[in-house]
XYZ file of C-alpha atoms in Angstrom:
297
model
C 118.019 88.063 100.036
C 117.900 90.923 97.304
C 114.413 91.973 98.416
C 114.595 95.173 100.589
C 112.489 98.480 100.715
C 113.742 101.235 98.446
C 111.080 103.546 99.527
C 111.005 106.903 100.857
C 107.177 107.501 102.152
C 106.160 111.159 101.843
C 102.626 110.910 102.549
C 101.900 107.775 104.489
C 100.003 105.907 101.404
C 98.988 102.441 101.999
C 101.818 100.732 99.549
C 105.407 99.941 99.688
C 107.796 99.423 96.792
C 110.300 96.530 97.206
C 113.028 95.417 94.585
C 112.425 92.051 92.910
C 114.598 91.332 89.966
C 116.705 93.189 87.268
C 117.329 92.413 83.642
C 120.928 93.021 83.122
C 122.380 90.178 81.238
C 123.530 90.971 78.423
C 123.581 94.159 79.516
C 121.180 96.668 77.922
C 123.176 99.484 76.489
C 121.643 103.031 77.391
C 118.132 102.055 76.780
C 116.011 105.073 76.347
C 112.344 103.783 76.123
C 110.031 100.661 76.880
C 106.306 99.966 76.906
C 104.041 97.107 78.038
C 101.901 95.275 75.767
C 99.856 91.772 76.178
C 102.093 90.774 79.113
C 104.981 91.487 77.021
C 107.805 94.225 77.611
C 109.042 95.727 74.784
C 112.424 97.622 75.128
C 114.351 100.233 73.171
C 117.987 98.863 73.815
C 119.080 102.093 72.171
C 122.847 101.884 72.067
C 122.736 98.358 70.667
C 120.637 99.221 67.941
C 118.023 96.744 68.485
C 114.532 96.076 70.012
C 114.376 93.417 73.220
C 110.726 91.823 73.857
C 110.585 89.740 77.408
C 107.955 87.569 78.409
C 106.606 89.297 81.890
C 105.439 85.665 83.709
C 109.091 84.731 83.786
C 111.190 87.822 82.578
C 112.673 85.320 79.697
C 113.743 87.031 76.254
C 111.176 86.175 73.473
C 112.533 88.209 70.590
C 115.469 90.559 69.436
C 115.267 92.496 66.481
C 116.967 95.441 64.813
C 116.164 97.633 61.868
C 117.417 96.529 58.385
C 117.994 100.200 56.897
C 120.414 101.381 60.042
C 123.966 101.690 59.672
C 125.971 100.703 62.854
C 128.277 102.661 64.658
C 130.308 102.175 67.992
C 130.123 104.589 70.532
C 133.624 105.147 70.309
C 133.520 105.720 66.672
C 133.397 109.459 65.434
C 130.097 109.148 63.443
C 127.205 111.894 63.267
C 124.201 110.648 65.389
C 121.910 110.944 62.503
C 123.938 107.909 60.791
C 123.704 105.800 64.026
C 119.830 104.651 63.692
C 119.241 104.408 67.386
C 115.783 103.222 68.622
C 114.344 105.606 71.661
C 111.011 104.773 72.223
C 108.122 102.412 71.632
C 104.528 102.061 71.189
C 102.445 98.883 70.353
C 98.974 99.561 68.481
C 96.830 97.192 66.545
C 99.525 94.504 66.784
C 102.166 96.985 64.891
C 105.130 98.092 66.693
C 106.051 101.898 66.171
C 109.694 102.506 66.971
C 110.769 106.340 67.401
C 114.342 106.741 66.012
C 114.873 110.060 67.744
C 118.031 111.228 65.888
C 117.134 110.042 62.336
C 113.623 111.837 62.551
C 111.825 109.038 61.664
C 109.221 106.349 62.921
C 109.815 102.705 61.840
C 106.934 100.166 61.679
C 107.269 96.525 62.482
C 104.735 93.600 62.922
C 104.817 91.720 66.236
C 107.723 89.118 65.071
C 109.856 91.941 64.308
C 109.640 92.225 60.568
C 110.004 95.581 59.044
C 107.043 97.058 57.418
C 107.413 100.782 56.618
C 108.868 104.138 58.129
C 107.406 107.624 57.970
C 108.713 111.290 58.522
C 111.880 113.288 57.553
C 113.817 116.067 58.854
C 112.078 119.675 58.868
C 109.461 121.879 60.826
C 106.662 121.077 58.303
C 103.462 118.961 59.350
C 104.701 115.433 59.288
C 108.305 116.130 59.884
C 110.318 115.901 62.824
C 113.242 117.580 64.853
C 114.664 114.756 67.544
C 111.523 112.870 68.253
C 112.512 111.060 71.097
C 109.363 109.719 72.474
C 105.754 108.636 71.300
C 102.660 107.397 73.002
C 99.239 105.616 71.208
C 95.864 106.544 72.132
C 92.838 105.093 69.924
C 94.539 104.238 67.087
C 96.390 107.446 67.099
C 100.170 107.937 67.643
C 101.221 111.011 69.508
C 104.960 111.905 68.755
C 107.086 114.500 71.164
C 108.603 116.666 68.635
C 111.355 118.070 70.968
C 113.130 120.924 68.957
C 109.994 121.755 66.738
C 108.215 122.508 70.280
C 105.100 120.607 69.594
C 102.961 116.807 69.876
C 101.868 115.563 66.594
C 99.296 113.269 66.097
C 99.224 110.546 63.096
C 97.130 107.760 61.969
C 98.346 104.188 62.045
C 99.314 104.437 58.355
C 101.669 107.335 59.229
C 99.340 110.223 57.892
C 99.526 113.233 60.144
C 96.388 114.380 61.416
C 97.017 117.398 63.781
C 99.554 119.128 65.976
C 99.670 121.530 69.022
C 102.341 123.348 70.355
C 103.597 122.756 73.849
C 103.441 126.636 75.063
C 103.963 126.894 78.699
C 101.455 129.472 79.507
C 102.892 129.528 83.196
C 106.252 130.649 82.171
C 105.278 132.203 79.157
C 107.734 130.673 76.712
C 107.877 127.621 74.405
C 108.942 124.259 75.597
C 110.749 121.086 74.602
C 108.557 118.143 74.964
C 110.930 115.212 75.686
C 108.428 112.431 76.763
C 104.413 112.255 76.256
C 101.711 109.903 77.924
C 98.006 109.762 77.603
C 95.696 109.288 80.540
C 91.968 109.544 81.010
C 91.720 112.364 78.120
C 94.481 114.334 79.272
C 98.371 114.842 77.665
C 100.972 114.754 79.681
C 104.238 116.319 78.492
C 107.502 116.313 80.127
C 108.751 119.820 79.775
C 112.483 119.945 79.377
C 113.194 123.638 79.959
C 111.504 124.284 83.094
C 111.828 120.449 84.412
C 108.070 120.214 84.864
C 105.193 118.285 83.600
C 102.689 119.987 81.117
C 98.946 118.763 81.037
C 96.844 119.418 78.288
C 93.810 117.880 76.781
C 93.250 116.167 73.910
C 92.667 119.200 71.788
C 96.203 120.534 72.752
C 94.422 123.073 75.320
C 96.916 123.607 78.128
C 95.318 122.556 81.598
C 97.989 123.155 84.204
C 101.596 122.706 84.796
C 102.911 120.122 87.487
C 105.973 121.403 89.386
C 108.681 118.050 89.721
C 111.113 120.110 91.592
C 109.107 120.982 94.704
C 112.463 121.658 96.689
C 114.305 124.562 96.144
C 117.663 122.554 96.839
C 116.669 119.638 94.865
C 118.713 118.928 91.223
C 115.552 117.666 89.894
C 115.698 116.808 85.765
C 112.238 114.789 84.714
C 113.294 112.659 81.968
C 109.995 110.501 81.370
C 106.199 110.226 82.416
C 103.598 107.408 82.818
C 100.371 107.606 84.198
C 98.642 104.596 85.667
C 95.738 104.521 88.138
C 95.361 108.384 89.037
C 99.306 108.000 89.917
C 101.913 110.114 87.639
C 105.451 108.209 87.677
C 107.970 110.561 86.711
C 111.569 109.385 86.079
C 114.069 111.871 87.647
C 117.907 111.876 86.174
C 118.619 115.084 88.341
C 118.604 113.121 91.362
C 118.285 109.367 90.127
C 115.198 108.808 91.619
C 111.549 107.788 90.489
C 108.745 110.091 91.771
C 105.285 109.427 92.001
C 102.346 112.278 92.360
C 98.750 112.161 92.317
C 96.693 113.927 89.698
C 96.724 117.018 91.702
C 100.642 117.226 91.615
C 100.751 116.116 95.600
C 103.965 114.116 96.094
C 102.874 110.667 97.062
C 106.167 108.613 97.072
C 109.652 108.579 95.993
C 112.389 105.719 95.783
C 115.819 105.237 94.493
C 118.840 107.596 94.707
C 122.670 107.702 92.947
C 124.810 104.379 92.638
C 124.912 101.010 90.910
C 123.369 98.683 93.838
C 120.144 97.265 93.290
C 117.450 99.962 94.282
C 119.761 102.666 93.073
C 120.007 104.159 89.635
C 122.304 106.175 87.204
C 120.353 107.833 84.718
C 116.629 106.299 85.182
C 115.454 107.344 81.828
C 111.992 105.471 81.995
C 109.533 104.342 84.628
C 106.334 102.268 83.679
C 104.123 100.308 85.886
C 101.454 97.432 85.016
C 99.661 98.261 88.714
C 101.483 95.239 90.156
C 105.237 96.190 89.418
C 107.230 99.265 88.549
C 109.941 98.856 85.629
C 112.581 101.218 85.600
C 115.390 101.745 82.905
C 118.491 102.116 84.594
C 120.423 103.197 81.436
C 123.917 104.103 82.898
C 123.796 100.841 85.056
C 122.741 98.771 81.499
C 119.931 97.291 83.207
C 116.244 97.225 83.933
C 114.988 96.860 87.580
C 112.085 95.635 88.685
C 110.289 96.694 91.835
C 106.969 94.922 93.369
C 103.966 97.258 94.959
C 102.928 95.779 97.816
C 100.747 96.508 100.885
């Protein structure tokens, strides 16, 4: 029986988290991003240069597709990252799949059958250009892109036209930040701040609201890697201490689960954690799998 509790209960909340299933065959090679849309799980199988789509009712693989413009390069080969065309994040809007290719500084667009439609973006600092846009999110037919090395969030229409941007300046520390991930919930934008190891919260106009400190223990090695907000709870994948941390919207710790290792319930580089309200899906990148946990009373 592989179901066991992996929960470290911090505040005595009224739910538990138990391991249920792993998607690990064939192995998922260093995945960096995934999303849920219409009872399907869309996964950026990063180092395998492909997108995988699973049926969430039975965990069966429905579809696998790749970009037609990629140049394949093995991890062991000496080749520039910009030549590898690695998918790093996914958003599905209006029956179109938007895929961030973070090292190529572009967004590629596919239909729900995996057919390539178009791309937009190029390398640079001007509006509509990128410098390592690893992650993206969607809201109200707009695409939000975390433009990491340009220290900003850019917003685009679904046709790829640039709409607006705002800098992810950290008013608490007084310095620019590196926005590694972005998620939107209840008219607020949540950004993983890579330099300070925190979550920055902005309104939809890009005005800074507050900072959520992930590393609340001075002896911790926290390094937040992704953020996802659902039902007034903030889910943070932490590659520093190989865990998933859950906070309320005020930044108070609710739960934490996981530790370093390769057994079920353990993680090596948990790159993303998302939920549908009943299950938590964790990309366990270095263990080449997705672990699925049930949320139970």
